[in-house]
Short mmCIF file of C-alpha atoms in Angstrom, two decimals:
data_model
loop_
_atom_site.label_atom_id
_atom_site.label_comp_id
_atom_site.label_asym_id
_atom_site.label_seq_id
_atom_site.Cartn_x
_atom_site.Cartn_y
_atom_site.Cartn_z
CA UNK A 1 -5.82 3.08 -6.57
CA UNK A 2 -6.09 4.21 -10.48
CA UNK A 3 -3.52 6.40 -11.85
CA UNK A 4 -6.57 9.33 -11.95
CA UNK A 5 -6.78 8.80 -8.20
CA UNK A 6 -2.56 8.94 -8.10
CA UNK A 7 -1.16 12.78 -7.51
CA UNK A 8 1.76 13.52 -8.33
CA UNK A 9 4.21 16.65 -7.22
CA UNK A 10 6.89 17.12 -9.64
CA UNK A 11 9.53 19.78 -7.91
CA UNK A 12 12.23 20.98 -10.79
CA UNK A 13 13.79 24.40 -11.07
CA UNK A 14 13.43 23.88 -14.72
CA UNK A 15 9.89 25.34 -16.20
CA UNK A 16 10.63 22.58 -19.35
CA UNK A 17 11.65 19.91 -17.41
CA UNK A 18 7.80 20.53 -15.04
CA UNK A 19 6.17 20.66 -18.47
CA UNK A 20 7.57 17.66 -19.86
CA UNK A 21 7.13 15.56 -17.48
CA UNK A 22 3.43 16.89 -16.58
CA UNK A 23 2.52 16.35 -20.21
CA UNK A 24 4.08 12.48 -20.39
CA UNK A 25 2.12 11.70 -16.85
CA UNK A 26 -1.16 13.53 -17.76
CA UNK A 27 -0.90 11.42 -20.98
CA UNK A 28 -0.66 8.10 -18.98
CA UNK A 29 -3.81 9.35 -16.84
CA UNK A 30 -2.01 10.81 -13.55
CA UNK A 31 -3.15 13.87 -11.77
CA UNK A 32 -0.35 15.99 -11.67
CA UNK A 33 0.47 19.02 -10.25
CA UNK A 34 4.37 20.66 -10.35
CA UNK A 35 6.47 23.32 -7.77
CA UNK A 36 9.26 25.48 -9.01
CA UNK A 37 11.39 24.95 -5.94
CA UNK A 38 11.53 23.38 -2.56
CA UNK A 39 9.61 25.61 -0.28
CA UNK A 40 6.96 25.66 -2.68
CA UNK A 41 6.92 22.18 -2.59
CA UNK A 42 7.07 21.77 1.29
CA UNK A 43 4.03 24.08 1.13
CA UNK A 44 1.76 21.71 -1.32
CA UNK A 45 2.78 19.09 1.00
CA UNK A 46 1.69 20.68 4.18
CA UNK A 47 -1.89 21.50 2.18
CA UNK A 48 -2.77 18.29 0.48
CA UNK A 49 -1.76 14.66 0.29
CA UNK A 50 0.23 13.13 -2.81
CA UNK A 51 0.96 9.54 -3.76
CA UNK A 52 4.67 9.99 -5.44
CA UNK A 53 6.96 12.94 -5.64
CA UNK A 54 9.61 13.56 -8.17
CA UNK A 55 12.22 15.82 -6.73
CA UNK A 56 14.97 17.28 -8.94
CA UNK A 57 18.41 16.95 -6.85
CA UNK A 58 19.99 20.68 -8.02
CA UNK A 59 17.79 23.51 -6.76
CA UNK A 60 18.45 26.68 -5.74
CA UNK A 61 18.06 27.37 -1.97
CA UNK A 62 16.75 23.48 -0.75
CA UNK A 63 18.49 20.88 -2.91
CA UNK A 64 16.73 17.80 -3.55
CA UNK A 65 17.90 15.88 0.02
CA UNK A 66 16.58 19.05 2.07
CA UNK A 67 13.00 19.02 0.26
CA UNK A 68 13.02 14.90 0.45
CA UNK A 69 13.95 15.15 4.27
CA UNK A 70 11.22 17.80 5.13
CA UNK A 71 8.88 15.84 3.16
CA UNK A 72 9.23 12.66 4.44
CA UNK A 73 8.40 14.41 8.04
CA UNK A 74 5.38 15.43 6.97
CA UNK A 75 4.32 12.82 4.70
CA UNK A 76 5.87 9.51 5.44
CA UNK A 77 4.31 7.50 3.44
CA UNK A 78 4.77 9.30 0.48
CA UNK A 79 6.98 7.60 -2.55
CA UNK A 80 9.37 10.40 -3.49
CA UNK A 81 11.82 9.72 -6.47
CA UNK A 82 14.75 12.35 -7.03
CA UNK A 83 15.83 13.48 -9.86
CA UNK A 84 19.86 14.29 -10.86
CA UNK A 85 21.74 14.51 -13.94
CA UNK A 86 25.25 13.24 -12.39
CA UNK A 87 24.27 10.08 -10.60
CA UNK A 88 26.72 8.65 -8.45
CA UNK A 89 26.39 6.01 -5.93
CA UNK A 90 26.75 8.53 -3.03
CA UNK A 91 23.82 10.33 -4.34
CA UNK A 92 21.86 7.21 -4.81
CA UNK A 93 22.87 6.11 -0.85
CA UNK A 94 22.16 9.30 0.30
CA UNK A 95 18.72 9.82 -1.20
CA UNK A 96 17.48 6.09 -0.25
CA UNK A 97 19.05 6.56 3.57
CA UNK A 98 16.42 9.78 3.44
CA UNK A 99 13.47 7.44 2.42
CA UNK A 100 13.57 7.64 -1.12
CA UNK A 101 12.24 5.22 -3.62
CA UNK A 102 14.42 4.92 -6.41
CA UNK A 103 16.35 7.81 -8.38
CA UNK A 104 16.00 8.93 -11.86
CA UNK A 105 18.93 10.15 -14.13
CA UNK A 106 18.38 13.14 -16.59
CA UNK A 107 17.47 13.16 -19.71
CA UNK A 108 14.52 11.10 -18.66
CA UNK A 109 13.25 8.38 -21.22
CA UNK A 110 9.52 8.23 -21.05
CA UNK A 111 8.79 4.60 -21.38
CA UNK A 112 11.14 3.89 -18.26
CA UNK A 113 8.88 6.93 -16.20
CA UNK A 114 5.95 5.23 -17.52
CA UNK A 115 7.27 1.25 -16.14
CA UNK A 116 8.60 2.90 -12.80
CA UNK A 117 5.34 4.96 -12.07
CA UNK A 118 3.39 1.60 -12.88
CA UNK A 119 5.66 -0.66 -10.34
CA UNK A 120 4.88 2.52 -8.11
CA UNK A 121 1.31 2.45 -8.41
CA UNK A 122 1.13 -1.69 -8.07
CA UNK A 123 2.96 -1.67 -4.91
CA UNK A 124 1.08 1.33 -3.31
CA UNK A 125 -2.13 -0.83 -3.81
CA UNK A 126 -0.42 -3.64 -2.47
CA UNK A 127 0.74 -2.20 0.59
CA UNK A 128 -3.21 -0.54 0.48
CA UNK A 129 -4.19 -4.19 0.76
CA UNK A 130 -1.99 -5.52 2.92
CA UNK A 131 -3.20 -2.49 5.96
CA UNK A 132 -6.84 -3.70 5.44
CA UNK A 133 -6.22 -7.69 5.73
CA UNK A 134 -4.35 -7.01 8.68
CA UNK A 135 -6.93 -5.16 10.07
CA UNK A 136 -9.78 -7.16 8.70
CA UNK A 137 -7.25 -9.98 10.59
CA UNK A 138 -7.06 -8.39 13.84
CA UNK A 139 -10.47 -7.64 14.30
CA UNK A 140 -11.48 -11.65 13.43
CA UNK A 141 -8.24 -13.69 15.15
CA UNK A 142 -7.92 -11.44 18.43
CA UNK A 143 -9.05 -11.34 22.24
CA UNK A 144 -7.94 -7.40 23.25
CA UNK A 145 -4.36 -8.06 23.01
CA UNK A 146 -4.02 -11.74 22.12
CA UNK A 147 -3.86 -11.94 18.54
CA UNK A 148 -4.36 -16.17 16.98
CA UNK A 149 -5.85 -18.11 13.78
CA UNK A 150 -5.06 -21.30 15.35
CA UNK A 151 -7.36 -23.57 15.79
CA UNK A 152 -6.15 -24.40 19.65
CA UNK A 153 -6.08 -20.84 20.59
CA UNK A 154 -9.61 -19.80 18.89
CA UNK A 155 -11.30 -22.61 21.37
CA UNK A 156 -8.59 -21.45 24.39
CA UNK A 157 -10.25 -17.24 23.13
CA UNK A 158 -13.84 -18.91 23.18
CA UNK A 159 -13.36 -20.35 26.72
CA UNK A 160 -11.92 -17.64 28.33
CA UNK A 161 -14.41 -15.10 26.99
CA UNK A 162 -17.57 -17.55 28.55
CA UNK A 163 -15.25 -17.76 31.35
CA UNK A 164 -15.26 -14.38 31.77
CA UNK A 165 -19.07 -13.49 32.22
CA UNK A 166 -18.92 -15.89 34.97
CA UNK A 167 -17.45 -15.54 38.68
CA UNK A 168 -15.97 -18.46 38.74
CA UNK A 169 -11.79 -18.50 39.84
CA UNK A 170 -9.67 -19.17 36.62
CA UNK A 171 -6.56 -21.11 36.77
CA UNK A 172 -4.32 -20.02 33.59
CA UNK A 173 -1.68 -22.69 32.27
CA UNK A 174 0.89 -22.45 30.47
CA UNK A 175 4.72 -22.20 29.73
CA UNK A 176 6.60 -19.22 30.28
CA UNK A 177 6.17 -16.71 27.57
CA UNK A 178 2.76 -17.88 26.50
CA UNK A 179 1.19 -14.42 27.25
CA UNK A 180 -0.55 -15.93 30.74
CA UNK A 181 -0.94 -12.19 32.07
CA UNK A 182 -1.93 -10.76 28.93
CA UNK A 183 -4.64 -13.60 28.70
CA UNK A 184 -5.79 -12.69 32.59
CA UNK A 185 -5.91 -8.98 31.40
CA UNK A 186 -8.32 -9.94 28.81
CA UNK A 187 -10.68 -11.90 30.74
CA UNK A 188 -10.93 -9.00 33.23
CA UNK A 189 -11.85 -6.49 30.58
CA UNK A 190 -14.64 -8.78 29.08
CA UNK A 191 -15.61 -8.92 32.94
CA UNK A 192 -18.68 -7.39 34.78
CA UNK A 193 -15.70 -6.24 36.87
CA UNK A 194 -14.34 -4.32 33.96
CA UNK A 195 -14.61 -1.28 36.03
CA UNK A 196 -12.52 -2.68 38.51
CA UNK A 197 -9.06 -2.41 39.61
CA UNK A 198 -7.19 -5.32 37.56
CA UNK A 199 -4.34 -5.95 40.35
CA UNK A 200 -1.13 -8.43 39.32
CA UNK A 201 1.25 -9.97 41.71
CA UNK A 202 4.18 -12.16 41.22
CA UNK A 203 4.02 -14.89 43.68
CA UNK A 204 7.85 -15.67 43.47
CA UNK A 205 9.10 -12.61 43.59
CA UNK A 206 8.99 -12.52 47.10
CA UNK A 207 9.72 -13.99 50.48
CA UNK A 208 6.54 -16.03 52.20
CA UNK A 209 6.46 -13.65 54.77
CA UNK A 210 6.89 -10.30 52.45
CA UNK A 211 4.01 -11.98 50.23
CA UNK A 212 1.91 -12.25 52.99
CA UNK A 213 2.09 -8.70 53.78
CA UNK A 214 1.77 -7.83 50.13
CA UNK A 215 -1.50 -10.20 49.80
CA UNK A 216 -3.40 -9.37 52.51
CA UNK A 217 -1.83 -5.77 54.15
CA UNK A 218 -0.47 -5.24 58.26
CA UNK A 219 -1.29 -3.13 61.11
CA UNK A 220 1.54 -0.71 62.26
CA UNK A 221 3.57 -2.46 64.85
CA UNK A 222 3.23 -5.57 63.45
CA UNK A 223 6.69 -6.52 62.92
CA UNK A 224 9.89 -5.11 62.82
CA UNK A 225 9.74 -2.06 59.87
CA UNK A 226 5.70 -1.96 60.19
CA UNK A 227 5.43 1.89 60.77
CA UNK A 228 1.88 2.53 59.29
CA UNK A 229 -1.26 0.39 58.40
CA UNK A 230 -0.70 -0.89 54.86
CA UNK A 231 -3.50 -2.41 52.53
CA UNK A 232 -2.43 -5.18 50.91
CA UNK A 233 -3.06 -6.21 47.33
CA UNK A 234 -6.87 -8.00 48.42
CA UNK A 235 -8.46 -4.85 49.41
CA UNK A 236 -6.85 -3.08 46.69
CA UNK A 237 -8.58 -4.91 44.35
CA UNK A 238 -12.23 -5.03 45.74
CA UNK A 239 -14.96 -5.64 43.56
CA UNK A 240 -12.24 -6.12 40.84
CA UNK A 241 -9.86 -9.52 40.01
CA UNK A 242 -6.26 -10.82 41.28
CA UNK A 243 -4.03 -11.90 38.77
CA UNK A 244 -1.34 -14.36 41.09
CA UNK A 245 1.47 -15.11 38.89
CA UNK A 246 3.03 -18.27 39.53
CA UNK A 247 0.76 -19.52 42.15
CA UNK A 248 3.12 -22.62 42.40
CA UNK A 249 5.36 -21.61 43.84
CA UNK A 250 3.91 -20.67 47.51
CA UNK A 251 4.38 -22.11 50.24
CA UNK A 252 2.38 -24.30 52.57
CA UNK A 253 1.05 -21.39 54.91
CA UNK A 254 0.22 -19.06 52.41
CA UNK A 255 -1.61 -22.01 50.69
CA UNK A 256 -4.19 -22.29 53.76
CA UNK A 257 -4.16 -18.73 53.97
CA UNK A 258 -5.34 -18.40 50.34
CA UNK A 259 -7.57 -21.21 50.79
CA UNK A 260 -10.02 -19.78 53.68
CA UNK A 261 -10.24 -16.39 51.68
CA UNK A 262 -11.60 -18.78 48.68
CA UNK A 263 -14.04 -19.71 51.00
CA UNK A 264 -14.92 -17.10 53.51
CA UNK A 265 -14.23 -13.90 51.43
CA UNK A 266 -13.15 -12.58 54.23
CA UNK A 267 -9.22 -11.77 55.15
CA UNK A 268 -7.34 -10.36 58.11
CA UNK A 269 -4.07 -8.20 57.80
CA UNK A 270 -0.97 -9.40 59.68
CA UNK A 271 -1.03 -8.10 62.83
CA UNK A 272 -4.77 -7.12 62.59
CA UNK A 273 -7.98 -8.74 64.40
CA UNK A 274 -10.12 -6.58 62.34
CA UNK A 275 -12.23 -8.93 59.54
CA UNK A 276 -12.79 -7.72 56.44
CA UNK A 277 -15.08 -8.71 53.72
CA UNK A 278 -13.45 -9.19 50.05
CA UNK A 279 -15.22 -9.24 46.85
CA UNK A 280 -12.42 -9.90 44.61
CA UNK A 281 -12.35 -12.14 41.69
CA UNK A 282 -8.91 -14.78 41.52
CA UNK A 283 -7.36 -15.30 38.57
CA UNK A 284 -3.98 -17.59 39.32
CA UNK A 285 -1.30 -18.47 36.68
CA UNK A 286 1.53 -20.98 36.80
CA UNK A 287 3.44 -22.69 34.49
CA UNK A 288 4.35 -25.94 36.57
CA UNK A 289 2.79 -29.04 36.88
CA UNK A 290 0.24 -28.48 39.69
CA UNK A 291 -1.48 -31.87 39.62
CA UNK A 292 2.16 -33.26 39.38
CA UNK A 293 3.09 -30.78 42.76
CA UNK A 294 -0.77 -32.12 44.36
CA UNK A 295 1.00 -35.65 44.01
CA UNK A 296 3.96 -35.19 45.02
CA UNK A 297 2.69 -33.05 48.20
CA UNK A 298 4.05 -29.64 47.76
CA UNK A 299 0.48 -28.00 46.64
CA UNK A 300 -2.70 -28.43 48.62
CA UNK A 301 -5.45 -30.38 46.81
CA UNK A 302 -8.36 -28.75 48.27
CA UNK A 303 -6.15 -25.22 46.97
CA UNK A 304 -5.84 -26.98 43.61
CA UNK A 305 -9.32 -27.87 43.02
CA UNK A 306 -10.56 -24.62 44.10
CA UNK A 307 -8.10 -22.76 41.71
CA UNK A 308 -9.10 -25.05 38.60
CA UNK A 309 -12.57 -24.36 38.17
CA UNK A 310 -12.18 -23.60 34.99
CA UNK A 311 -8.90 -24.16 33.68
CA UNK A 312 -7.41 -22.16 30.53
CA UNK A 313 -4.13 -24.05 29.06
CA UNK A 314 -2.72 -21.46 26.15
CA UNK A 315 -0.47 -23.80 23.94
CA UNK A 316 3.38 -23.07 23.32
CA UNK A 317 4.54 -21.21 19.97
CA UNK A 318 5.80 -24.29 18.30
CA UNK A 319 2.51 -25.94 18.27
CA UNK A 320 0.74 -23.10 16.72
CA UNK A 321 3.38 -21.71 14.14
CA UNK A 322 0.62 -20.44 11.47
CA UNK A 323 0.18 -17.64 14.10
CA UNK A 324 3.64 -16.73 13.73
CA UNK A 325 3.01 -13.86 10.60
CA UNK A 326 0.11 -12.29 12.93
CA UNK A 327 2.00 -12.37 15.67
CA UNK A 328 4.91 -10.89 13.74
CA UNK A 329 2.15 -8.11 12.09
CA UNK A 330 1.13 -7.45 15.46
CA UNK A 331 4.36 -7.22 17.20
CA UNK A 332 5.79 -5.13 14.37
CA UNK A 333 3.13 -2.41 14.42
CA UNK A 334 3.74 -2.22 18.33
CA UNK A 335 7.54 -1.82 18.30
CA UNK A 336 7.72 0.64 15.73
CA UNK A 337 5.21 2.91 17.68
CA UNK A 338 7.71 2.53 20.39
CA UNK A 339 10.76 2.74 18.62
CA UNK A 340 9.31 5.51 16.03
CA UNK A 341 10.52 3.52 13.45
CA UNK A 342 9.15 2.28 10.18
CA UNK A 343 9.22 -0.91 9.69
CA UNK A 344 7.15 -2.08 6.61
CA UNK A 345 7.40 -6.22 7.72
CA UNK A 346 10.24 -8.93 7.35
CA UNK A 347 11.92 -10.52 4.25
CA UNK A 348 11.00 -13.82 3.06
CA UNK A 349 14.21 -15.45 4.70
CA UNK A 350 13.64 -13.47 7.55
CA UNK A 351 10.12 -15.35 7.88
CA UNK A 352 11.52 -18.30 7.14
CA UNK A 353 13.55 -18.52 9.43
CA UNK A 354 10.98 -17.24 12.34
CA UNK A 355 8.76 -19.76 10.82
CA UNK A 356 11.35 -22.61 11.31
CA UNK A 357 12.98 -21.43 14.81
CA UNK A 358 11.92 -23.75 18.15
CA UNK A 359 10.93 -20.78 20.17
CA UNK A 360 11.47 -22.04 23.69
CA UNK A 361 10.61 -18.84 25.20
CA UNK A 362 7.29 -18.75 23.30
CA UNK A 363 5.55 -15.06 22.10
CA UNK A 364 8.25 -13.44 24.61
CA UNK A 365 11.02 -14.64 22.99
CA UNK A 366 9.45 -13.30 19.62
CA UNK A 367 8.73 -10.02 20.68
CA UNK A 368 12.38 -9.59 22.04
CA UNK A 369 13.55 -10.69 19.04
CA UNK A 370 12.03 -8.68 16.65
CA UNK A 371 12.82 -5.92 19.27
CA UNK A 372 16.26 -6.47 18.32
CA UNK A 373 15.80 -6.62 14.83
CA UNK A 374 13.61 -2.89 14.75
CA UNK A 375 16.60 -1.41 16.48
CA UNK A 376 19.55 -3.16 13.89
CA UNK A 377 17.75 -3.30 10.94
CA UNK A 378 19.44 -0.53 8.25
CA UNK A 379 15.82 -0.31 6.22
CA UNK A 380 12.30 -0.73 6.97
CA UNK A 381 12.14 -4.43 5.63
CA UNK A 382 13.58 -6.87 8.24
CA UNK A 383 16.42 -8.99 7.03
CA UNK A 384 16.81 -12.49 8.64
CA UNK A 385 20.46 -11.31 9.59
CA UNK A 386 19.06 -8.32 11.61
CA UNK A 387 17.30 -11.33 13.71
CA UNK A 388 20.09 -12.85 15.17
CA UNK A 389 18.99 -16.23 14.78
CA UNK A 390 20.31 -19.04 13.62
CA UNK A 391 19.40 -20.88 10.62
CA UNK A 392 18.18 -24.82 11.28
CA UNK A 393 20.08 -27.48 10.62
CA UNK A 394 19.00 -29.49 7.50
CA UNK A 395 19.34 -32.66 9.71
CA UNK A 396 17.76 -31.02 13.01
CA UNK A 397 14.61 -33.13 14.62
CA UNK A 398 12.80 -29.77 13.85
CA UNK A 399 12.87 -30.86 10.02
CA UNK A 400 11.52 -33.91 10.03
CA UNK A 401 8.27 -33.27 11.89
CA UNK A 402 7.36 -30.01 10.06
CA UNK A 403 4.00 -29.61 8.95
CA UNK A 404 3.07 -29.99 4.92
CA UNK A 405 2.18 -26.68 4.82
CA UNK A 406 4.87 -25.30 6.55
CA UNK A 407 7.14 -27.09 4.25
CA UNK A 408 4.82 -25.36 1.29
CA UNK A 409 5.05 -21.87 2.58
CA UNK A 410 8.63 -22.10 2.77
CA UNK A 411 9.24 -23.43 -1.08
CA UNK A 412 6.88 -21.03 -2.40
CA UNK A 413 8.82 -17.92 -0.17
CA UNK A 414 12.03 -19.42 -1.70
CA UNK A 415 10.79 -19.86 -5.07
CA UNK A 416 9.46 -16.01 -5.31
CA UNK A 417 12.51 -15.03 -3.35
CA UNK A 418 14.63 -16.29 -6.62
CA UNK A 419 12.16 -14.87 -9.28
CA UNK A 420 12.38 -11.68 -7.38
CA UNK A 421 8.80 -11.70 -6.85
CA UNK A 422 8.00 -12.61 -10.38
CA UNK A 423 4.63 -14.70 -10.03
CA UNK A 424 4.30 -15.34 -13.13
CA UNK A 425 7.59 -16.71 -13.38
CA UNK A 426 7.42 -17.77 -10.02
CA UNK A 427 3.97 -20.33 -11.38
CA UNK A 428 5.83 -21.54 -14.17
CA UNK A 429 8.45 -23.24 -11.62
CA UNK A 430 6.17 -24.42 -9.35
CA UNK A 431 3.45 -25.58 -12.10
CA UNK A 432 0.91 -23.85 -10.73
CA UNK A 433 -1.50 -21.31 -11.99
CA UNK A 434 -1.43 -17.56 -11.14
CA UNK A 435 -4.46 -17.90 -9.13
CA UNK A 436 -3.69 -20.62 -7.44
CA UNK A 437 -0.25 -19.19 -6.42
CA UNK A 438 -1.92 -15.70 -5.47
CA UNK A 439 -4.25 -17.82 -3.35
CA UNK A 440 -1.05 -19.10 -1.80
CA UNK A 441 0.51 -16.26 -1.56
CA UNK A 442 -2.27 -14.78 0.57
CA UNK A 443 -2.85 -17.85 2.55
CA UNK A 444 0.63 -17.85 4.12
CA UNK A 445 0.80 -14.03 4.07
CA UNK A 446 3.87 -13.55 1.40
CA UNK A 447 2.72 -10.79 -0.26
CA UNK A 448 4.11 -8.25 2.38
CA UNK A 449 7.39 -8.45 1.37
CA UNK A 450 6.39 -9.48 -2.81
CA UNK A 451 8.11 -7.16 -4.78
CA UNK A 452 6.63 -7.44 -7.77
#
């Protein structure tokens, strides 16, 4: 945005103190307009939209704090400076715990307004930026809710979304915390059975015989605590698809039982003699080794082969770690929706370190951790203490197979994190031009948390 395109809301009891500063930001090119107290102020705010407010601290009626905490209610995103002539560090604490920006001590001198309305404006259109390459991100690296740039998981998207025009029964691999259901979800809804029920069952969460109730209903009377009929999950999702979570883990009976409604589309409830036709479409999920369990003779190979048709394997975390500042985008904008919290992004330790952790638990064990963070973190940047992780060991394996670029990202984060965002000077350490570091910068998404 150009400063003729930045408004600006000065709020000062003081008729020379509006004018002054209206004529020194007028003369740098800023639209201004000025309010003689807070309600005033709170009104202009409720009518129109600005890009920075400066808020004197003494006022009659609201002081400075008030207006800054109605303000920031209304107007979020709104960078609002305030104003005081007896600066303490209580003041400065309390105005930056409201949302504030920075704080300005009276008498003003021009050419530091001018340099902090400048950083202002450079980080507004940064953060402008930022909003529509994530978005212009989402919309290019995501299948509904799976977000990727990896290579592996743009084929794994491609599959599942032929896959999905088909009929054909999918058989979903991968470890735990991989986003398995979240990747059944998504082939349902680029489905022709779209407008059908999506039903999900967890295959060992229950006994064999519960299951079997669950899966295919009972007839009243059919066993001890059978009152009424009960449709099971099957008919429950006609003419729509079955997710079955962890599929490996059933047991022999319901494996034959599974295996003739493959084949016949037809089921029976316990109890019942009644047939009934099924037009479901299976989608199973596991994360063990069911050619490993057909071996050893705990699966059924005819059940096997009729679940893999088409096989989708979604690769662990640690093999796709250039997804990790998506994922963390993605998360991020989730959580504080939830939370109704701002969060802004994470620090460039903080990535680091989510960069260089082994994620065992995969996406899940992301998205709890950043849940943590949301709720511990004092500000809206994420700090890599508010993580709770620990940082690797220099020696660890982890180090010594990391990728090139990986090892890149994290000297250039470092570098700018000791320049304090200086690229300039930032360049002149790494010996590098600007424009090759900006291209950097933007390849391994650092400028989120860039300060300068």
């Amino acid at each position: 945005m150009n400063k003729e395109r930045t408004r600006v809301l000065i709020v000062d009891d003081e008729e020379i103190v509006r004018e002054s500063l209206s004529g020194w930001l007028e003369k740098d090119g800023y639209t201004v307009e000025t309010a003689e107290d807070g309600p005033t102020a709170v009104d202009k705010v409720n009518r129109a939209t600005w890009s920075v407010m400066l808020i004197d601290m003494k006022m009659p009626g609201m002081d400075g704090l008030q207006v800054l905490d109605r303000v920031k209610q209304i107007q979020p995103n709104v960078t609002a400076v305030i104003m005081t002539a007896f600066a303490t560090v209580d003041t400065a604490v309390s105005a930056m715990k409201l949302g504030a920006y920075d704080y300005l001590v009276k008498p003003f001198d021009p050419e530091e307004l001018s340099m902090m309305m400048e950083k202002i404006v450079a980080q507004q259109a940064l953060v402008r930026e930022n909003v529509i390459l994530r978005r212009a991100l989402k919309r290019e690296f995501r299948f509904r809710d799976l977000v990727s740039k990896s290579t592996a998981m743009q084929q794994v998207f491609n599959l599942a979304r032929t896959a999905a025009r088909s009929q054909s029964t999918i058989l979903v691999l991968g470890e735990s915390g991989t986003g398995k259901e979240l990747m059944a979800r998504a082939i349902h809804s680029e489905s022709p059975r779209a407008g059908g029920p999506f039903v999900a069952v967890s295959c060992a969460a229950l006994t064999e015989s519960l299951l079997e109730s669950e899966l295919f209903g009972h007839e009243r009377g059919s066993f001890t605590g059978a009152f009424q009929r009960h449709k099971g999950k099957f008919e429950a999702a006609q003419h729509g698809t079955l997710f079955l979570d962890e599929i490996g883990d059933i047991g022999p009976k319901l494996q034959a039982d599974l295996l003739r409604v493959l084949e016949e589309k037809k089921i029976q409830r316990v109890g019942g003699t009644e047939t009934l036709d099924v037009d479901v479409r299976i989608i199973a999920a596991t994360n063990r080794d069911l050619a490993k369990a057909v071996a050893d003779g705990s699966f059924r190979e005819d059940l096997y082969y009729r679940l893999n048709v088409i096989p989708v394997v979604l690769p662990p975390l640690r093999e796709r770690r250039e997804d990790i500042p998506l994922l963390v985008d993605h998360l991020l904008e989730q959580l504080s929706v939830e939370t109704e919290r701002r969060i802004e992004g994470v620090s460039h330790e903080a990535m680091a370190l989510l960069m260089n952790h082994a994620w065992p638990g995969n996406v899940r064990e992301l998205r709890n951790v950043l849940e943590r963070a949301v709720v511990v973190a004092a500000g809206s940047v994420i700090q890599a203490t508010d993580l709770g992780l620990h940082k690797p060991d220099a020696a660890a394996p982890e180090e010594s197979i990391a990728t090139l670029e990986s090892v890149e990202r994290r000297h250039i984060a470092h570098v700018l994190e000791q320049t304090g965002g200086n690229v300039t000077q930032a360049a002149r350490i790494l010996d590098i031009d600007r424009v090759t570091l900006y291209n950097k910068i933007k390849k391994y998404h650092l400028r989120e948390t860039e300060t300068a």
